[in-house]
XYZ file of C-alpha atoms in Angstrom:
213
model
C 0.000 0.000 0.000
C 1.256 3.456 -0.846
C 2.515 5.696 1.940
C -0.019 8.276 0.811
C -3.025 6.031 1.445
C -5.709 7.771 3.470
C -6.815 6.248 6.765
C -10.510 6.620 7.540
C -11.140 6.574 11.261
C -14.697 6.518 12.566
C -14.982 7.389 16.255
C -18.207 6.236 17.907
C -19.373 6.997 21.445
C -20.910 4.112 23.415
C -24.624 3.450 23.659
C -26.416 5.073 26.566
C -27.012 3.772 30.042
C -27.719 5.015 33.535
C -24.154 6.183 34.215
C -24.113 8.393 31.124
C -27.519 9.852 31.963
C -26.405 10.642 35.504
C -23.117 12.231 34.364
C -21.207 9.808 36.565
C -17.419 10.170 36.368
C -15.776 7.077 34.857
C -18.994 5.134 35.324
C -19.083 1.829 33.479
C -22.440 0.337 34.334
C -24.607 -1.717 31.986
C -25.914 -0.325 28.720
C -29.682 -0.016 28.283
C -31.103 -2.911 26.199
C -32.985 -0.416 24.035
C -29.753 1.463 23.404
C -28.001 -1.742 22.332
C -30.869 -2.495 19.962
C -30.444 0.970 18.496
C -26.725 0.277 18.103
C -27.457 -2.960 16.263
C -29.704 -1.080 13.848
C -27.135 1.658 13.315
C -24.454 -0.956 12.784
C -26.180 -2.308 9.690
C -25.878 1.083 8.000
C -22.298 1.527 9.198
C -21.218 -1.865 7.924
C -22.695 -1.002 4.544
C -19.919 1.572 4.060
C -17.171 -1.068 3.823
C -16.929 -4.781 2.953
C -17.524 -7.052 5.942
C -14.370 -8.101 7.709
C -12.201 -5.383 6.119
C -12.248 -2.802 8.924
C -10.174 -3.002 12.063
C -12.151 -2.381 15.254
C -10.697 -0.993 18.470
C -12.391 -0.029 21.731
C -11.795 1.797 24.972
C -11.242 -0.747 27.767
C -14.742 -0.430 29.223
C -17.797 -2.665 29.364
C -20.058 -0.185 27.589
C -17.641 0.301 24.697
C -17.157 -3.435 24.228
C -20.908 -4.071 24.352
C -21.576 -1.281 21.881
C -18.914 -2.532 19.476
C -20.365 -6.055 19.594
C -23.818 -4.688 18.791
C -22.517 -2.512 15.955
C -20.538 -5.334 14.383
C -23.532 -7.659 14.453
C -23.716 -11.252 13.228
C -23.101 -12.226 9.652
C -26.186 -12.826 7.467
C -25.962 -16.563 8.198
C -25.939 -15.834 11.975
C -22.267 -16.813 12.203
C -19.975 -14.629 14.320
C -18.988 -11.297 12.794
C -16.036 -11.783 10.424
C -12.580 -10.603 11.285
C -10.809 -10.456 14.657
C -12.729 -9.198 17.686
C -12.336 -5.538 18.667
C -8.977 -4.793 20.251
C -8.938 -3.037 23.617
C -6.513 -0.112 23.455
C -5.319 1.253 26.827
C -4.354 4.557 25.183
C -8.050 5.068 24.361
C -9.271 4.664 27.930
C -11.414 7.413 29.388
C -9.684 9.855 31.743
C -8.581 8.636 35.159
C -10.890 10.591 37.474
C -9.090 9.655 40.665
C -11.215 9.952 43.799
C -14.170 11.228 41.743
C -14.515 7.913 39.965
C -18.068 6.604 40.190
C -19.479 9.852 41.604
C -21.891 12.155 39.816
C -21.213 15.724 38.809
C -23.917 16.841 41.244
C -22.290 14.969 44.123
C -18.871 16.467 43.488
C -20.402 19.929 43.090
C -22.065 19.651 46.492
C -19.059 18.213 48.316
C -16.085 19.944 46.689
C -17.284 22.920 44.639
C -13.918 24.712 44.494
C -12.183 21.640 43.120
C -14.914 21.205 40.538
C -14.605 24.837 39.412
C -10.849 24.345 39.048
C -11.363 21.237 36.931
C -14.004 22.892 34.756
C -11.958 26.032 34.135
C -8.433 24.658 33.730
C -7.745 21.745 31.313
C -4.417 21.142 33.071
C -6.000 20.776 36.520
C -6.483 17.397 38.212
C -7.902 18.194 41.655
C -9.312 14.656 41.889
C -5.792 13.221 41.938
C -6.152 11.516 38.567
C -5.533 12.639 35.005
C -6.091 16.139 33.632
C -7.998 16.660 30.410
C -4.840 18.091 28.877
C -3.019 14.839 29.677
C -5.906 12.877 28.166
C -5.647 14.895 24.968
C -1.889 14.294 24.801
C -2.354 10.535 25.305
C -5.108 10.186 22.713
C -3.289 12.467 20.275
C -0.154 10.333 20.473
C -2.215 7.249 19.621
C -3.873 9.054 16.702
C -0.613 10.166 15.163
C 1.077 6.801 15.660
C -1.903 5.122 14.016
C -1.849 7.507 11.061
C 1.881 7.142 10.542
C 1.698 3.323 10.719
C -1.166 3.137 8.212
C 0.208 0.074 6.444
C -0.560 -1.974 9.547
C -4.287 -1.476 8.923
C -4.668 -3.102 5.515
C -6.982 -0.878 3.500
C -6.850 1.889 6.096
C -10.372 1.542 7.555
C -10.553 1.813 11.330
C -13.582 1.955 13.646
C -13.052 2.997 17.267
C -15.811 2.725 19.873
C -14.496 4.969 22.616
C -15.540 6.955 25.659
C -17.117 10.372 24.945
C -14.140 12.268 26.388
C -11.856 10.299 24.083
C -13.919 11.428 21.085
C -13.552 15.030 22.278
C -9.814 14.641 22.822
C -9.326 13.089 19.386
C -11.187 15.861 17.567
C -9.428 18.580 19.558
C -6.035 17.072 18.728
C -6.817 16.356 15.081
C -7.857 19.961 14.440
C -5.288 21.490 16.814
C -8.059 23.269 18.700
C -7.293 25.520 21.673
C -7.550 23.706 25.003
C -10.838 25.361 26.133
C -12.571 24.043 22.996
C -12.643 20.541 24.514
C -15.709 21.415 26.600
C -17.528 22.875 23.609
C -17.653 19.554 21.793
C -20.941 17.777 22.473
C -20.902 13.985 22.080
C -24.171 12.065 22.234
C -24.518 8.304 22.814
C -23.751 6.502 19.540
C -22.545 9.795 18.078
C -20.074 9.232 15.235
C -17.246 11.399 13.935
C -15.081 10.609 10.931
C -11.452 11.661 10.657
C -9.223 11.085 7.657
C -5.474 10.869 8.088
C -2.949 11.474 5.355
C 0.379 13.205 4.759
C 1.079 13.897 8.410
C -2.256 15.473 9.308
C -5.854 14.694 10.220
C -8.971 16.182 8.627
C -12.524 16.161 9.960
C -15.263 15.035 7.614
C -18.044 17.443 8.522
C -20.747 16.724 5.960
C -22.035 14.014 3.675
C -24.356 14.280 0.719
C -27.988 13.510 1.599
C -29.301 10.262 0.145
């Protein structure tokens, strides 16, 4: 494959569940059955954009991302397992380490430690919870993105699907477009929201629009 081949990377946020609805830091509870059914339906359309078994799938190391990826990949038409290797868990695509806030809701932290929360919300480099700052998350995810782009021959035809935590989607887009640090919080990511990046010639582009069918 030529060194100028374009990598197409589709980033997909996990299907919804109670932890996402409650804005629970680093929550990884079960995904709603209805949300998984929606993912299975969306997966049929997604898989129609590339031949079955030709895309590489990776996931954040979380239950909800693995479950969502399994639903999106779906069974083959003959009910056999989905073709190709199972999704690979990538530690570099884990959600941020929220330290002592892990498992707590935004409302709980706001009530118990409002000054720390204000610091975290206003400064991307702050980590008052004792874990990982959002700036560190962006650096980690960005390093994975650029390594992936520059090693494009490892991915066959260059098609990659990543089911990752919402903050990882934000970090990837912010890095790909070299956005200022405060822009991270202005990127809204809904459950099963998808973003497509294309990587070529040492840079990433964001695909912002498709022609209507």
